[in-house]
Amino acid sequence: MEQKNLYKILGVSEKAGGDEIKKRYRELAKKYHPDKNRGNKQAEEKFKEISEAADILTDEEKRKQYDQMRQFAGAGFGGRGGFDPRNFRQGGRRGFGGFGDIFSTIFGDGFGAEPASGNIPRKGNDISGKLSVTFDEAITGTKKTISINGPQSCPACNGSGAEPSSQTTTCPDCGGAGQISQELGGFAINRTCPRCMGRGRLVGKPCTACNGTGTVRQKRKLAITVPAGIEDGGQIRLRGQGAPGSGGAPAGDLILTVQVGADRHFQRRGRDVYSTEEINLAQALLGTKIKVRTLEGHAALKIPPGTANGTVMRLKKLGAKMNGTRGDHLVTINVELPTNLSTEERQAIKKLARSRGWEL
Ligand SMILES: [Zn+2]
Ligand SMILES: [Zn+2]
C-alpha cells in the first residue's frame, strides 16, 4: 500500500513556512477546483488530496504530529508507521480528554494522558496538579488528603483486562499489533483494531470490574506529606500515581506544585523569614528593646541608639526550617515620625537642633 507524503502532494519543501504552504495550496486549489474540472475524476481526487494535505500542514499542531509520525515511521515513511488523517480531526480530544478533564476540575491544570493503546509497554504519563497550603502549613509541614477521579490500572485484573481465571489469546485480526492497515481516500492508514480495541489480545472472559478495558475510573484518596519548609512553587512527586501505563508498564507520576498562601505578618524567601516592626523617634534615637513577633511566638530585639529608618536586623536561626537547616528572621525597622507636632514639641525639637548645630 502506498504511503503519501503531504509535502510532495503540495510540492513544498519540508522546511516551508505556513504562509508558503497556504500560498501553494491556494494555487493548486484554483487549478484543481471541481468547478473548473467538471467530470474530471482525476482532478477531483487531486483536489481532495491537496485539501487534506493543506488541512494538516497549515495547522501547527497537526503538522507537528504529522512530522513526528513520519520520523517514527522512518526515513522512507513506509512500513507500518502509517498515519491516519482522521486521527487529527479528533486529535485534541484523544490527547487531552478523559483523565485531564476530570483531573483539572480538582487541580486546576492537570494535563491529559494518552490512552493506553496496543500491547506495547509504555510508561503512563506524568500528571501535574496544584496543592494549596497555608503559610503556617508550609513552615511546619503538614499532611493533606486529596481525592483523584481518574483512570487507574484495574486492581482486579492488574490492568490486563482479562478475568484473572480466563485465558487471553492474540487477536487474529491484527496479529497482536493492535493496529490494522486500511486504505482510505488514497491514504494508507493504520487504525486501531476494532476487534481488540488496540490491545492486541483478546480476553477469554473480560474482567467484570473494568469491562475488559484494564483501567477503571475510580475516586481514590491520596495522603500527601508536605515537607516542612516547602516554598511556593515547590514540587511534590508521587511515584506511580499518574496515568496508568499500557502493556504492563508502570504508571506515571503525579507531580503536585505547591502554592503557599500569603501571611499578613511574615514573608519568606527560601529559609529566611521577613517582617517589619515599627518604633518611634525616641526609641530610634535613644535605643530600646522591642518584642518581635516570630514564627514561634516572640523574641526580644535590641535596638541600638541612633537606629535609622529601614535598618534590617537579623534574628539568627529563627527562620524557616528546611531539610534540617534553619534560616534567619530579618526584621526591617520602620521609624514612625509624627506629623502633628504641638507648639511646645516644635520648640523642643528646635532646641535639640540648635544644640546639635543642625541646619533648620
Ligand atoms: Zn479489570
Ligand atoms: Zn486486534
Short mmCIF file of N, CA and C in Angstrom, two decimals, residues 128-247:
data_model
loop_
_atom_site.label_atom_id
_atom_site.label_comp_id
_atom_site.label_asym_id
_atom_site.label_seq_id
_atom_site.Cartn_x
_atom_site.Cartn_y
_atom_site.Cartn_z
N SER A 128 0.17 16.53 36.20
CA SER A 128 0.52 17.61 37.12
C SER A 128 -0.73 18.18 37.77
N GLY A 129 -0.55 18.70 38.94
CA GLY A 129 -1.67 19.28 39.67
C GLY A 129 -1.16 20.33 40.63
N LYS A 130 -2.08 20.96 41.32
CA LYS A 130 -1.69 22.00 42.28
C LYS A 130 -2.17 21.62 43.66
N LEU A 131 -1.43 22.04 44.63
CA LEU A 131 -1.80 21.79 46.01
C LEU A 131 -1.59 23.08 46.80
N SER A 132 -2.65 23.56 47.42
CA SER A 132 -2.53 24.80 48.18
C SER A 132 -2.33 24.50 49.65
N VAL A 133 -1.38 25.21 50.25
CA VAL A 133 -1.18 25.11 51.70
C VAL A 133 -1.09 26.53 52.25
N THR A 134 -1.35 26.67 53.54
CA THR A 134 -1.24 28.00 54.15
C THR A 134 0.23 28.28 54.45
N PHE A 135 0.51 29.53 54.77
CA PHE A 135 1.87 29.93 55.13
C PHE A 135 2.38 29.08 56.30
N ASP A 136 1.53 28.93 57.32
CA ASP A 136 1.93 28.17 58.51
C ASP A 136 2.16 26.69 58.19
N GLU A 137 1.28 26.14 57.37
CA GLU A 137 1.45 24.72 56.99
C GLU A 137 2.76 24.49 56.26
N ALA A 138 3.16 25.47 55.45
CA ALA A 138 4.42 25.35 54.72
C ALA A 138 5.61 25.40 55.68
N ILE A 139 5.47 26.17 56.75
CA ILE A 139 6.55 26.29 57.73
C ILE A 139 6.71 24.98 58.52
N THR A 140 5.58 24.47 58.99
CA THR A 140 5.65 23.31 59.88
C THR A 140 5.62 21.99 59.13
N GLY A 141 5.19 22.01 57.88
CA GLY A 141 4.91 20.76 57.18
C GLY A 141 3.53 20.29 57.58
N THR A 142 2.89 19.49 56.73
CA THR A 142 1.53 19.06 57.05
C THR A 142 1.19 17.81 56.27
N LYS A 143 0.08 17.22 56.61
CA LYS A 143 -0.43 16.09 55.83
C LYS A 143 -1.74 16.53 55.19
N LYS A 144 -1.91 16.18 53.93
CA LYS A 144 -3.14 16.54 53.21
C LYS A 144 -3.70 15.30 52.55
N THR A 145 -4.99 15.27 52.43
CA THR A 145 -5.62 14.19 51.67
C THR A 145 -6.29 14.81 50.46
N ILE A 146 -5.96 14.31 49.28
CA ILE A 146 -6.65 14.80 48.09
C ILE A 146 -7.40 13.64 47.47
N SER A 147 -8.45 13.94 46.75
CA SER A 147 -9.12 12.85 46.06
C SER A 147 -8.96 13.04 44.56
N ILE A 148 -8.71 11.95 43.90
CA ILE A 148 -8.47 11.95 42.46
C ILE A 148 -9.55 11.13 41.81
N ASN A 149 -10.10 11.64 40.74
CA ASN A 149 -11.06 10.87 39.98
C ASN A 149 -10.51 10.72 38.57
N GLY A 150 -9.82 9.62 38.33
CA GLY A 150 -9.22 9.43 37.02
C GLY A 150 -8.98 7.96 36.80
N PRO A 151 -8.59 7.60 35.56
CA PRO A 151 -8.36 6.19 35.31
C PRO A 151 -7.14 5.70 36.09
N GLN A 152 -7.25 4.48 36.53
CA GLN A 152 -6.10 3.83 37.13
C GLN A 152 -6.12 2.38 36.70
N SER A 153 -4.98 1.76 36.79
CA SER A 153 -4.89 0.36 36.42
C SER A 153 -5.89 -0.44 37.26
N CYS A 154 -6.67 -1.28 36.58
CA CYS A 154 -7.71 -2.03 37.29
C CYS A 154 -7.09 -2.98 38.31
N PRO A 155 -7.43 -2.82 39.57
CA PRO A 155 -6.80 -3.68 40.58
C PRO A 155 -7.25 -5.14 40.48
N ALA A 156 -8.45 -5.38 39.94
CA ALA A 156 -8.97 -6.75 39.89
C ALA A 156 -8.18 -7.62 38.92
N CYS A 157 -7.76 -7.02 37.77
CA CYS A 157 -7.07 -7.83 36.75
C CYS A 157 -5.65 -7.35 36.53
N ASN A 158 -5.19 -6.43 37.37
CA ASN A 158 -3.83 -5.88 37.22
C ASN A 158 -3.63 -5.17 35.89
N GLY A 159 -4.72 -4.68 35.34
CA GLY A 159 -4.60 -3.92 34.09
C GLY A 159 -4.63 -4.75 32.83
N SER A 160 -4.76 -6.07 32.96
CA SER A 160 -4.74 -6.92 31.76
C SER A 160 -6.08 -6.92 31.03
N GLY A 161 -7.14 -6.60 31.72
CA GLY A 161 -8.47 -6.60 31.11
C GLY A 161 -9.14 -7.95 31.10
N ALA A 162 -8.42 -8.97 31.51
CA ALA A 162 -8.97 -10.32 31.49
C ALA A 162 -9.34 -10.76 32.90
N GLU A 163 -10.44 -11.45 32.98
CA GLU A 163 -10.82 -12.06 34.25
C GLU A 163 -9.65 -12.96 34.69
N PRO A 164 -9.18 -12.80 35.91
CA PRO A 164 -7.96 -13.50 36.32
C PRO A 164 -7.90 -14.98 35.97
N SER A 165 -9.05 -15.66 35.96
CA SER A 165 -9.01 -17.09 35.69
C SER A 165 -8.99 -17.42 34.20
N SER A 166 -9.33 -16.45 33.33
CA SER A 166 -9.51 -16.79 31.91
C SER A 166 -8.23 -16.60 31.10
N GLN A 167 -8.19 -17.24 29.95
CA GLN A 167 -7.02 -17.20 29.07
C GLN A 167 -7.14 -16.02 28.11
N THR A 168 -6.01 -15.45 27.72
CA THR A 168 -6.05 -14.45 26.66
C THR A 168 -5.36 -15.02 25.43
N THR A 169 -5.84 -14.60 24.26
CA THR A 169 -5.24 -15.06 23.01
C THR A 169 -4.88 -13.86 22.14
N THR A 170 -3.92 -14.06 21.25
CA THR A 170 -3.54 -12.99 20.32
C THR A 170 -4.70 -12.70 19.38
N CYS A 171 -4.97 -11.42 19.16
CA CYS A 171 -6.08 -11.02 18.29
C CYS A 171 -5.80 -11.48 16.87
N PRO A 172 -6.70 -12.26 16.25
CA PRO A 172 -6.44 -12.76 14.90
C PRO A 172 -6.54 -11.67 13.83
N ASP A 173 -7.30 -10.60 14.10
CA ASP A 173 -7.49 -9.56 13.09
C ASP A 173 -6.23 -8.73 12.87
N CYS A 174 -5.49 -8.48 13.93
CA CYS A 174 -4.32 -7.61 13.79
C CYS A 174 -3.03 -8.35 14.13
N GLY A 175 -3.15 -9.62 14.42
CA GLY A 175 -1.97 -10.42 14.74
C GLY A 175 -1.24 -9.93 15.98
N GLY A 176 -1.96 -9.23 16.84
CA GLY A 176 -1.36 -8.79 18.10
C GLY A 176 -0.80 -7.38 18.04
N ALA A 177 -0.85 -6.74 16.87
CA ALA A 177 -0.26 -5.40 16.74
C ALA A 177 -1.16 -4.32 17.33
N GLY A 178 -2.45 -4.60 17.40
CA GLY A 178 -3.37 -3.60 17.93
C GLY A 178 -3.80 -2.59 16.88
N GLN A 179 -3.18 -2.68 15.68
CA GLN A 179 -3.49 -1.74 14.61
C GLN A 179 -3.74 -2.53 13.33
N ILE A 180 -4.63 -2.04 12.51
CA ILE A 180 -4.81 -2.67 11.21
C ILE A 180 -4.65 -1.61 10.12
N SER A 181 -4.18 -2.06 8.95
CA SER A 181 -3.99 -1.14 7.83
C SER A 181 -5.25 -1.09 7.00
N GLN A 182 -5.53 0.07 6.47
CA GLN A 182 -6.71 0.24 5.65
C GLN A 182 -6.42 1.33 4.66
N GLU A 183 -7.07 1.28 3.52
CA GLU A 183 -6.88 2.37 2.58
C GLU A 183 -8.10 3.26 2.60
N LEU A 184 -7.84 4.53 2.68
CA LEU A 184 -8.95 5.47 2.78
C LEU A 184 -8.60 6.73 2.02
N GLY A 185 -9.39 7.04 1.03
CA GLY A 185 -9.20 8.28 0.28
C GLY A 185 -7.81 8.42 -0.29
N GLY A 186 -7.22 7.31 -0.70
CA GLY A 186 -5.89 7.37 -1.28
C GLY A 186 -4.79 7.33 -0.24
N PHE A 187 -5.17 7.33 1.03
CA PHE A 187 -4.17 7.26 2.09
C PHE A 187 -4.08 5.85 2.62
N ALA A 188 -2.86 5.44 2.86
CA ALA A 188 -2.68 4.19 3.57
C ALA A 188 -2.66 4.55 5.05
N ILE A 189 -3.58 4.00 5.77
CA ILE A 189 -3.67 4.40 7.16
C ILE A 189 -3.61 3.20 8.07
N ASN A 190 -3.15 3.43 9.26
CA ASN A 190 -3.25 2.42 10.30
C ASN A 190 -4.30 2.91 11.28
N ARG A 191 -5.19 2.03 11.64
CA ARG A 191 -6.17 2.43 12.64
C ARG A 191 -6.23 1.40 13.73
N THR A 192 -6.75 1.84 14.85
CA THR A 192 -6.86 0.94 15.98
C THR A 192 -7.75 -0.24 15.61
N CYS A 193 -7.26 -1.43 15.91
CA CYS A 193 -8.03 -2.63 15.58
C CYS A 193 -9.34 -2.63 16.36
N PRO A 194 -10.46 -2.67 15.64
CA PRO A 194 -11.74 -2.59 16.35
C PRO A 194 -12.07 -3.86 17.15
N ARG A 195 -11.47 -4.96 16.73
CA ARG A 195 -11.82 -6.21 17.41
C ARG A 195 -11.25 -6.27 18.82
N CYS A 196 -9.98 -5.84 18.95
CA CYS A 196 -9.34 -5.94 20.26
C CYS A 196 -9.19 -4.56 20.90
N MET A 197 -9.73 -3.52 20.25
CA MET A 197 -9.65 -2.15 20.74
C MET A 197 -8.20 -1.72 20.95
N GLY A 198 -7.32 -2.24 20.11
CA GLY A 198 -5.93 -1.80 20.17
C GLY A 198 -5.08 -2.54 21.19
N ARG A 199 -5.68 -3.48 21.87
CA ARG A 199 -4.92 -4.16 22.92
C ARG A 199 -4.04 -5.29 22.36
N GLY A 200 -4.39 -5.76 21.14
CA GLY A 200 -3.58 -6.81 20.52
C GLY A 200 -3.93 -8.20 21.02
N ARG A 201 -4.69 -8.24 22.10
CA ARG A 201 -5.05 -9.53 22.67
C ARG A 201 -6.55 -9.59 22.90
N LEU A 202 -7.06 -10.79 22.76
CA LEU A 202 -8.48 -10.98 23.06
C LEU A 202 -8.56 -11.71 24.39
N VAL A 203 -9.43 -11.23 25.21
CA VAL A 203 -9.55 -11.88 26.51
C VAL A 203 -10.66 -12.90 26.45
N GLY A 204 -10.40 -14.06 27.04
CA GLY A 204 -11.40 -15.11 27.05
C GLY A 204 -12.66 -14.62 27.72
N LYS A 205 -12.46 -14.05 28.87
CA LYS A 205 -13.59 -13.52 29.61
C LYS A 205 -13.16 -12.15 30.13
N PRO A 206 -13.84 -11.12 29.68
CA PRO A 206 -13.38 -9.80 30.14
C PRO A 206 -13.58 -9.62 31.65
N CYS A 207 -12.64 -8.90 32.22
CA CYS A 207 -12.72 -8.60 33.65
C CYS A 207 -14.01 -7.82 33.93
N THR A 208 -14.74 -8.28 34.91
CA THR A 208 -16.03 -7.63 35.18
C THR A 208 -15.85 -6.27 35.83
N ALA A 209 -14.75 -6.11 36.53
CA ALA A 209 -14.53 -4.84 37.24
C ALA A 209 -14.28 -3.68 36.28
N CYS A 210 -13.61 -3.97 35.14
CA CYS A 210 -13.25 -2.88 34.22
C CYS A 210 -13.83 -3.11 32.83
N ASN A 211 -14.73 -4.07 32.68
CA ASN A 211 -15.30 -4.40 31.38
C ASN A 211 -14.25 -4.75 30.35
N GLY A 212 -13.12 -5.24 30.80
CA GLY A 212 -12.08 -5.67 29.89
C GLY A 212 -11.17 -4.57 29.41
N THR A 213 -11.34 -3.35 29.91
CA THR A 213 -10.51 -2.24 29.42
C THR A 213 -9.16 -2.17 30.12
N GLY A 214 -9.06 -2.79 31.28
CA GLY A 214 -7.79 -2.76 32.01
C GLY A 214 -7.61 -1.54 32.89
N THR A 215 -8.49 -0.55 32.68
CA THR A 215 -8.42 0.62 33.58
C THR A 215 -9.80 0.88 34.18
N VAL A 216 -9.80 1.40 35.35
CA VAL A 216 -11.07 1.80 35.97
C VAL A 216 -10.97 3.27 36.35
N ARG A 217 -12.08 3.94 36.22
CA ARG A 217 -12.14 5.32 36.68
C ARG A 217 -12.71 5.26 38.09
N GLN A 218 -11.90 5.69 38.99
CA GLN A 218 -12.29 5.46 40.36
C GLN A 218 -11.87 6.65 41.19
N LYS A 219 -12.72 7.03 42.10
CA LYS A 219 -12.32 8.06 43.05
C LYS A 219 -11.41 7.39 44.05
N ARG A 220 -10.26 8.00 44.24
CA ARG A 220 -9.40 7.44 45.26
C ARG A 220 -8.78 8.57 46.04
N LYS A 221 -8.46 8.24 47.27
CA LYS A 221 -7.87 9.27 48.13
C LYS A 221 -6.38 9.04 48.22
N LEU A 222 -5.66 10.13 48.27
CA LEU A 222 -4.21 10.04 48.36
C LEU A 222 -3.76 10.88 49.55
N ALA A 223 -2.97 10.26 50.42
CA ALA A 223 -2.41 11.01 51.54
C ALA A 223 -1.10 11.63 51.09
N ILE A 224 -0.95 12.90 51.34
CA ILE A 224 0.24 13.60 50.89
C ILE A 224 0.96 14.23 52.07
N THR A 225 2.23 13.96 52.15
CA THR A 225 3.02 14.57 53.20
C THR A 225 3.72 15.79 52.61
N VAL A 226 3.37 16.95 53.13
CA VAL A 226 4.00 18.18 52.68
C VAL A 226 5.18 18.45 53.61
N PRO A 227 6.40 18.43 53.09
CA PRO A 227 7.55 18.58 53.98
C PRO A 227 7.65 19.99 54.56
N ALA A 228 8.14 20.08 55.80
CA ALA A 228 8.33 21.38 56.44
C ALA A 228 9.27 22.23 55.61
N GLY A 229 8.93 23.51 55.47
CA GLY A 229 9.82 24.45 54.79
C GLY A 229 9.58 24.53 53.30
N ILE A 230 8.59 23.81 52.79
CA ILE A 230 8.38 23.85 51.33
C ILE A 230 8.06 25.28 50.90
N GLU A 231 8.61 25.64 49.73
CA GLU A 231 8.43 27.00 49.25
C GLU A 231 7.31 27.07 48.24
N ASP A 232 6.82 28.27 48.01
CA ASP A 232 5.83 28.49 46.97
C ASP A 232 6.44 28.04 45.63
N GLY A 233 5.74 27.20 44.90
CA GLY A 233 6.27 26.69 43.63
C GLY A 233 7.05 25.39 43.78
N GLY A 234 7.28 24.96 45.01
CA GLY A 234 7.98 23.70 45.24
C GLY A 234 7.12 22.53 44.75
N GLN A 235 7.78 21.42 44.42
CA GLN A 235 7.03 20.29 43.86
C GLN A 235 7.13 19.04 44.71
N ILE A 236 6.04 18.31 44.71
CA ILE A 236 6.00 17.02 45.40
C ILE A 236 5.68 15.97 44.34
N ARG A 237 6.52 14.96 44.23
CA ARG A 237 6.32 13.91 43.23
C ARG A 237 5.83 12.64 43.90
N LEU A 238 4.69 12.15 43.43
CA LEU A 238 4.15 10.89 43.96
C LEU A 238 4.31 9.82 42.89
N ARG A 239 5.26 8.96 43.12
CA ARG A 239 5.59 7.96 42.10
C ARG A 239 4.43 6.98 41.89
N GLY A 240 4.17 6.71 40.62
CA GLY A 240 3.16 5.71 40.27
C GLY A 240 1.72 6.18 40.44
N GLN A 241 1.51 7.49 40.69
CA GLN A 241 0.13 7.97 40.88
C GLN A 241 -0.37 8.77 39.69
N GLY A 242 0.38 8.71 38.58
CA GLY A 242 -0.06 9.40 37.36
C GLY A 242 -0.95 8.50 36.52
N ALA A 243 -0.91 8.71 35.21
CA ALA A 243 -1.75 7.92 34.31
C ALA A 243 -1.25 6.48 34.26
N PRO A 244 -2.19 5.53 34.15
CA PRO A 244 -1.76 4.13 34.09
C PRO A 244 -0.95 3.85 32.83
N GLY A 245 0.01 2.96 32.93
CA GLY A 245 0.80 2.58 31.76
C GLY A 245 0.06 1.55 30.93
N SER A 246 0.61 1.24 29.76
CA SER A 246 -0.01 0.22 28.93
C SER A 246 0.92 -0.98 28.81
N GLY A 247 0.37 -2.09 28.45
CA GLY A 247 1.18 -3.30 28.24
C GLY A 247 2.00 -3.71 29.44
#
